């Protein structure tokens, strides 16, 4: 007798959790949750953190959360996909960077020198983060190449803050954050009051599950925006080596089309729209060891397969 997704998925996630408990390379995994058709069917709190307590960081899943806000702002007419960085931030934007559009910022194709680590040096500054990031060298014509770039996401947050009247979090708490289950987000701001666009917001594992479900069902963002955000505009590149949309990675796991919000130390929101699956993993930064620890993401393909096969 074949099993249903509501039995197959919990069994698969239990096997993944078991490996996280015994494999030192997966020891940084903190929590695992899964929902099928909007119903939570399995949850594991591996280190006693708590499923309803904010994770230490959701890392770059913050980008996917910011993308949600951009979708609402676009739908309200606060800005357009073709709005340029120069129009958003005015005269302080250097000439070579002025023409990059919101679409190009969202897809990390602005052409500026970026990377995974440059933001760490910027965060040590007592102020002027936006100006420092604007000074990054322009390497390519906007729209021609994907380059992972934490800095452009912070610039996008700064521009969005201006577009919605100067108080991004105040505006977001009036509705857009609640729409994606993130009303209680803890979102740090830079010394000049700009919410971090690149990472380090805090949500609980269950709130991350709500974020994934809001996107899966289309209730969290305008439908037209989700269609664009979940499209691979480029083949992407590191660190996830999947196609890239608007703050979401676009690919496949176990032969199923998936959409992924991912961050350092093992944070992941993996959505498989076909079988109605959403899986969340959080990681413990204090347990992360560069070179010996790996994220649990690759293991989650087993859960995706179970969600599909359980329906057959």
Short mmCIF file of C-alpha atoms in Angstrom, two decimals:
data_model
loop_
_atom_site.label_atom_id
_atom_site.label_comp_id
_atom_site.label_asym_id
_atom_site.label_seq_id
_atom_site.Cartn_x
_atom_site.Cartn_y
_atom_site.Cartn_z
CA UNK A 1 0.00 0.00 0.00
CA UNK A 2 1.36 3.40 -0.92
CA UNK A 3 1.63 6.05 1.78
CA UNK A 4 0.17 9.54 1.67
CA UNK A 5 2.30 12.71 1.81
CA UNK A 6 1.18 13.28 5.39
CA UNK A 7 2.87 10.04 6.40
CA UNK A 8 5.68 9.89 3.83
CA UNK A 9 6.96 13.41 4.49
CA UNK A 10 7.23 13.04 8.30
CA UNK A 11 9.04 9.73 7.83
CA UNK A 12 11.49 11.28 5.38
CA UNK A 13 12.11 14.29 7.61
CA UNK A 14 12.68 11.97 10.57
CA UNK A 15 15.41 10.22 8.59
CA UNK A 16 17.01 13.57 7.76
CA UNK A 17 16.81 14.64 11.41
CA UNK A 18 18.44 11.37 12.42
CA UNK A 19 21.39 12.07 10.15
CA UNK A 20 21.67 15.58 11.59
CA UNK A 21 21.90 14.07 15.08
CA UNK A 22 24.66 11.62 14.17
CA UNK A 23 26.67 13.19 11.33
CA UNK A 24 29.09 15.85 12.61
CA UNK A 25 28.97 17.57 9.21
CA UNK A 26 25.26 18.27 9.76
CA UNK A 27 25.53 19.13 13.44
CA UNK A 28 24.83 22.84 12.88
CA UNK A 29 21.27 22.06 11.78
CA UNK A 30 19.00 23.51 14.43
CA UNK A 31 15.36 22.98 13.41
CA UNK A 32 13.53 21.13 10.64
CA UNK A 33 9.87 21.62 9.73
CA UNK A 34 7.62 20.52 6.89
CA UNK A 35 4.12 21.40 5.76
CA UNK A 36 2.00 19.68 3.12
CA UNK A 37 -0.87 21.62 1.57
CA UNK A 38 -0.48 24.23 4.30
CA UNK A 39 -0.60 21.85 7.26
CA UNK A 40 2.49 21.32 9.41
CA UNK A 41 3.14 17.58 9.39
CA UNK A 42 6.57 17.30 11.02
CA UNK A 43 8.88 19.37 13.20
CA UNK A 44 12.21 18.70 14.90
CA UNK A 45 13.94 20.99 17.37
CA UNK A 46 17.39 19.42 17.40
CA UNK A 47 19.13 21.66 19.92
CA UNK A 48 16.33 22.96 22.13
CA UNK A 49 16.16 26.34 20.45
CA UNK A 50 12.38 26.35 20.15
CA UNK A 51 10.24 26.31 17.02
CA UNK A 52 8.50 29.57 17.92
CA UNK A 53 11.58 31.48 19.07
CA UNK A 54 13.46 33.73 16.62
CA UNK A 55 16.42 32.04 14.98
CA UNK A 56 19.75 33.69 15.72
CA UNK A 57 19.74 34.85 12.11
CA UNK A 58 17.87 33.95 8.94
CA UNK A 59 20.94 35.23 7.07
CA UNK A 60 20.27 35.74 3.35
CA UNK A 61 16.68 34.53 3.61
CA UNK A 62 16.34 38.23 4.50
CA UNK A 63 16.73 38.91 0.77
CA UNK A 64 13.62 36.84 0.02
CA UNK A 65 11.76 38.70 2.76
CA UNK A 66 12.83 42.04 1.30
CA UNK A 67 11.72 40.82 -2.11
CA UNK A 68 8.26 40.32 -0.62
CA UNK A 69 8.19 43.98 0.40
CA UNK A 70 9.36 45.09 -3.03
CA UNK A 71 6.45 43.21 -4.58
CA UNK A 72 3.94 45.07 -2.45
CA UNK A 73 5.60 48.43 -3.07
CA UNK A 74 5.53 47.81 -6.82
CA UNK A 75 1.87 46.83 -6.65
CA UNK A 76 1.09 50.04 -4.74
CA UNK A 77 2.93 52.14 -7.31
CA UNK A 78 5.64 53.33 -4.94
CA UNK A 79 8.25 52.40 -7.56
CA UNK A 80 8.56 50.43 -10.80
CA UNK A 81 10.79 47.61 -11.97
CA UNK A 82 12.42 50.08 -14.33
CA UNK A 83 13.09 52.66 -11.61
CA UNK A 84 16.84 53.28 -11.50
CA UNK A 85 19.24 53.42 -8.60
CA UNK A 86 19.87 57.06 -9.48
CA UNK A 87 16.15 57.81 -9.22
CA UNK A 88 15.89 55.99 -5.90
CA UNK A 89 18.91 57.47 -4.15
CA UNK A 90 19.54 60.70 -6.03
CA UNK A 91 22.75 62.56 -6.61
CA UNK A 92 24.88 60.51 -4.26
CA UNK A 93 24.85 57.62 -6.77
CA UNK A 94 28.03 57.66 -8.92
CA UNK A 95 27.47 58.00 -12.65
CA UNK A 96 28.41 54.44 -13.66
CA UNK A 97 25.90 53.01 -11.19
CA UNK A 98 22.95 55.29 -11.78
CA UNK A 99 21.28 53.27 -14.55
CA UNK A 100 20.88 49.95 -12.69
CA UNK A 101 17.16 49.22 -12.30
CA UNK A 102 15.10 47.66 -9.54
CA UNK A 103 14.80 44.55 -11.70
CA UNK A 104 18.59 44.34 -11.95
CA UNK A 105 19.06 44.88 -8.23
CA UNK A 106 16.57 42.09 -7.50
CA UNK A 107 18.32 39.70 -9.89
CA UNK A 108 21.84 40.65 -8.78
CA UNK A 109 22.73 41.77 -12.29
CA UNK A 110 23.51 45.41 -11.51
CA UNK A 111 27.06 44.93 -12.80
CA UNK A 112 28.78 46.19 -9.67
CA UNK A 113 31.64 44.43 -7.92
CA UNK A 114 30.05 42.45 -5.13
CA UNK A 115 30.62 39.19 -3.38
CA UNK A 116 29.80 37.25 -0.27
CA UNK A 117 32.15 38.89 2.20
CA UNK A 118 32.53 42.57 1.33
CA UNK A 119 29.55 43.43 3.49
CA UNK A 120 31.46 42.32 6.59
CA UNK A 121 33.95 45.17 6.15
CA UNK A 122 31.15 47.66 5.50
CA UNK A 123 29.41 46.60 8.71
CA UNK A 124 32.44 47.69 10.71
CA UNK A 125 31.94 51.31 9.65
CA UNK A 126 30.28 53.71 12.12
CA UNK A 127 28.02 55.06 9.39
CA UNK A 128 27.77 55.73 5.68
CA UNK A 129 27.15 52.13 4.64
CA UNK A 130 25.09 53.16 1.63
CA UNK A 131 27.76 55.56 0.38
CA UNK A 132 30.44 52.92 0.81
CA UNK A 133 28.43 50.37 -1.13
CA UNK A 134 27.65 52.88 -3.88
CA UNK A 135 31.40 53.33 -4.35
CA UNK A 136 31.81 49.72 -5.49
CA UNK A 137 33.40 49.44 -8.92
CA UNK A 138 31.10 48.95 -11.91
CA UNK A 139 32.45 45.87 -13.69
CA UNK A 140 29.75 45.07 -16.26
CA UNK A 141 26.89 46.70 -18.08
CA UNK A 142 23.76 46.35 -15.93
CA UNK A 143 21.71 43.32 -16.82
CA UNK A 144 24.49 41.32 -18.45
CA UNK A 145 25.86 39.08 -15.69
CA UNK A 146 24.80 37.53 -12.38
CA UNK A 147 27.20 38.29 -9.57
CA UNK A 148 26.28 37.50 -5.98
CA UNK A 149 26.18 40.86 -4.26
CA UNK A 150 25.11 41.54 -0.70
CA UNK A 151 25.67 45.24 -1.23
CA UNK A 152 23.04 45.73 -3.91
CA UNK A 153 20.42 44.30 -1.58
CA UNK A 154 21.26 46.90 1.04
CA UNK A 155 21.06 49.59 -1.62
CA UNK A 156 17.68 48.19 -2.63
CA UNK A 157 16.52 48.45 0.99
CA UNK A 158 17.74 52.05 1.13
CA UNK A 159 15.95 52.89 -2.11
CA UNK A 160 12.76 51.15 -1.04
CA UNK A 161 12.84 53.06 2.24
CA UNK A 162 12.87 56.32 0.30
CA UNK A 163 10.15 55.14 -2.08
CA UNK A 164 7.69 54.32 0.71
CA UNK A 165 8.17 57.58 2.60
CA UNK A 166 11.31 57.14 4.70
CA UNK A 167 10.21 54.45 7.18
CA UNK A 168 10.46 51.06 5.52
CA UNK A 169 9.73 48.96 8.59
CA UNK A 170 6.85 51.17 9.69
CA UNK A 171 5.30 50.85 6.23
CA UNK A 172 6.00 47.12 6.10
CA UNK A 173 4.39 46.48 9.49
CA UNK A 174 1.21 48.14 8.24
CA UNK A 175 0.44 45.11 6.08
CA UNK A 176 3.11 43.59 3.82
CA UNK A 177 4.98 41.77 6.60
CA UNK A 178 1.79 40.27 8.01
CA UNK A 179 0.87 39.04 4.53
CA UNK A 180 3.93 36.76 4.54
CA UNK A 181 3.65 35.70 8.18
CA UNK A 182 6.52 37.93 9.31
CA UNK A 183 4.78 40.59 11.38
CA UNK A 184 7.01 39.78 14.35
CA UNK A 185 10.30 39.96 12.46
CA UNK A 186 13.29 41.41 14.26
CA UNK A 187 15.05 43.41 11.57
CA UNK A 188 18.29 45.26 12.39
CA UNK A 189 19.08 48.63 10.84
CA UNK A 190 22.40 50.19 9.86
CA UNK A 191 23.78 53.23 11.73
CA UNK A 192 21.79 55.51 9.40
CA UNK A 193 18.51 53.70 9.95
CA UNK A 194 18.36 51.54 6.80
CA UNK A 195 17.09 47.99 7.48
CA UNK A 196 19.67 45.40 6.50
CA UNK A 197 18.83 44.35 2.97
CA UNK A 198 21.39 41.55 2.80
CA UNK A 199 20.77 39.44 5.88
CA UNK A 200 20.51 39.03 9.65
CA UNK A 201 16.78 39.52 10.13
CA UNK A 202 15.33 37.15 12.73
CA UNK A 203 12.22 34.99 12.41
CA UNK A 204 11.19 31.81 14.16
CA UNK A 205 11.26 28.52 12.26
CA UNK A 206 7.46 28.48 12.21
CA UNK A 207 7.39 32.05 10.87
CA UNK A 208 9.76 30.94 8.10
CA UNK A 209 7.32 28.13 7.32
CA UNK A 210 4.56 30.74 7.11
CA UNK A 211 6.73 32.80 4.74
CA UNK A 212 7.21 29.81 2.47
CA UNK A 213 3.52 28.98 2.55
CA UNK A 214 2.53 32.57 1.77
CA UNK A 215 4.67 32.41 -1.34
CA UNK A 216 3.57 28.88 -2.26
CA UNK A 217 -0.12 29.74 -2.11
CA UNK A 218 0.30 33.19 -3.63
CA UNK A 219 -1.36 34.92 -0.68
CA UNK A 220 1.77 36.74 0.46
CA UNK A 221 2.65 38.77 -2.63
CA UNK A 222 0.81 39.93 -5.75
CA UNK A 223 0.41 37.07 -8.20
CA UNK A 224 2.09 38.86 -11.08
CA UNK A 225 5.10 39.55 -8.87
CA UNK A 226 5.41 35.97 -7.68
CA UNK A 227 5.46 34.80 -11.29
CA UNK A 228 8.40 37.08 -12.01
CA UNK A 229 10.17 36.46 -8.71
CA UNK A 230 10.05 32.70 -9.18
CA UNK A 231 11.38 32.83 -12.74
CA UNK A 232 15.07 32.18 -13.40
CA UNK A 233 16.26 35.41 -15.04
CA UNK A 234 19.83 34.10 -15.10
CA UNK A 235 21.51 30.71 -14.59
CA UNK A 236 22.71 32.13 -11.27
CA UNK A 237 25.92 30.92 -9.71
CA UNK A 238 27.49 30.47 -6.28
CA UNK A 239 26.72 29.89 -3.53
CA UNK A 240 23.65 27.80 -4.44
CA UNK A 241 24.42 27.15 -8.13
CA UNK A 242 20.78 27.44 -9.17
CA UNK A 243 18.96 29.89 -11.37
CA UNK A 244 18.08 33.19 -9.75
CA UNK A 245 14.86 35.18 -9.70
CA UNK A 246 13.95 38.05 -7.38
CA UNK A 247 15.59 37.00 -4.13
CA UNK A 248 14.73 33.33 -4.72
CA UNK A 249 16.83 30.54 -6.21
CA UNK A 250 15.08 28.57 -8.96
CA UNK A 251 15.87 24.91 -9.55
CA UNK A 252 14.81 21.33 -8.96
CA UNK A 253 15.18 18.75 -6.20
CA UNK A 254 14.40 15.06 -6.72
CA UNK A 255 13.08 15.97 -10.15
CA UNK A 256 10.54 18.46 -8.76
CA UNK A 257 10.61 22.16 -9.55
CA UNK A 258 11.55 24.03 -6.37
CA UNK A 259 12.07 27.56 -5.16
CA UNK A 260 14.62 28.26 -2.46
CA UNK A 261 15.35 31.03 -0.01
CA UNK A 262 18.72 30.23 1.53
CA UNK A 263 21.28 31.70 3.87
CA UNK A 264 24.59 31.09 5.61
CA UNK A 265 24.87 28.42 8.31
CA UNK A 266 22.12 26.28 6.83
CA UNK A 267 19.07 28.53 6.73
CA UNK A 268 16.62 27.37 4.06
CA UNK A 269 13.01 27.71 2.98
CA UNK A 270 12.45 25.13 0.23
CA UNK A 271 9.13 25.18 -1.63
CA UNK A 272 7.99 22.48 -4.06
CA UNK A 273 4.77 23.89 -5.54
CA UNK A 274 3.78 20.72 -7.42
CA UNK A 275 3.36 18.42 -4.40
CA UNK A 276 2.33 21.31 -2.13
CA UNK A 277 5.40 21.05 0.06
CA UNK A 278 7.27 23.59 2.14
CA UNK A 279 10.33 22.59 4.17
CA UNK A 280 12.27 24.84 6.53
CA UNK A 281 15.72 24.31 7.98
CA UNK A 282 17.49 26.62 10.38
CA UNK A 283 21.13 26.44 11.36
CA UNK A 284 23.05 27.41 14.47
CA UNK A 285 25.88 29.83 13.60
CA UNK A 286 27.68 28.96 16.83
CA UNK A 287 27.89 25.33 15.69
CA UNK A 288 29.00 26.16 12.14
CA UNK A 289 32.58 25.22 11.31
CA UNK A 290 33.85 26.43 7.94
CA UNK A 291 35.37 23.56 6.01
CA UNK A 292 33.81 20.77 8.06
CA UNK A 293 30.14 21.69 8.43
CA UNK A 294 27.66 21.65 5.57
CA UNK A 295 24.05 22.79 5.23
CA UNK A 296 21.29 20.21 5.33
CA UNK A 297 19.81 21.44 2.04
CA UNK A 298 21.01 18.51 -0.10
CA UNK A 299 19.35 16.09 2.31
CA UNK A 300 15.97 17.74 1.80
CA UNK A 301 15.63 16.23 -1.68
CA UNK A 302 14.53 13.07 0.12
CA UNK A 303 11.63 14.98 1.64
CA UNK A 304 10.68 16.45 -1.73
CA UNK A 305 10.66 12.97 -3.24
CA UNK A 306 8.48 11.69 -0.41
CA UNK A 307 5.95 14.47 -0.93
CA UNK A 308 5.64 13.53 -4.60
CA UNK A 309 5.75 9.78 -4.28
CA UNK A 310 3.22 9.84 -1.47
CA UNK A 311 0.66 11.20 -3.91
CA UNK A 312 1.24 8.55 -6.57
#
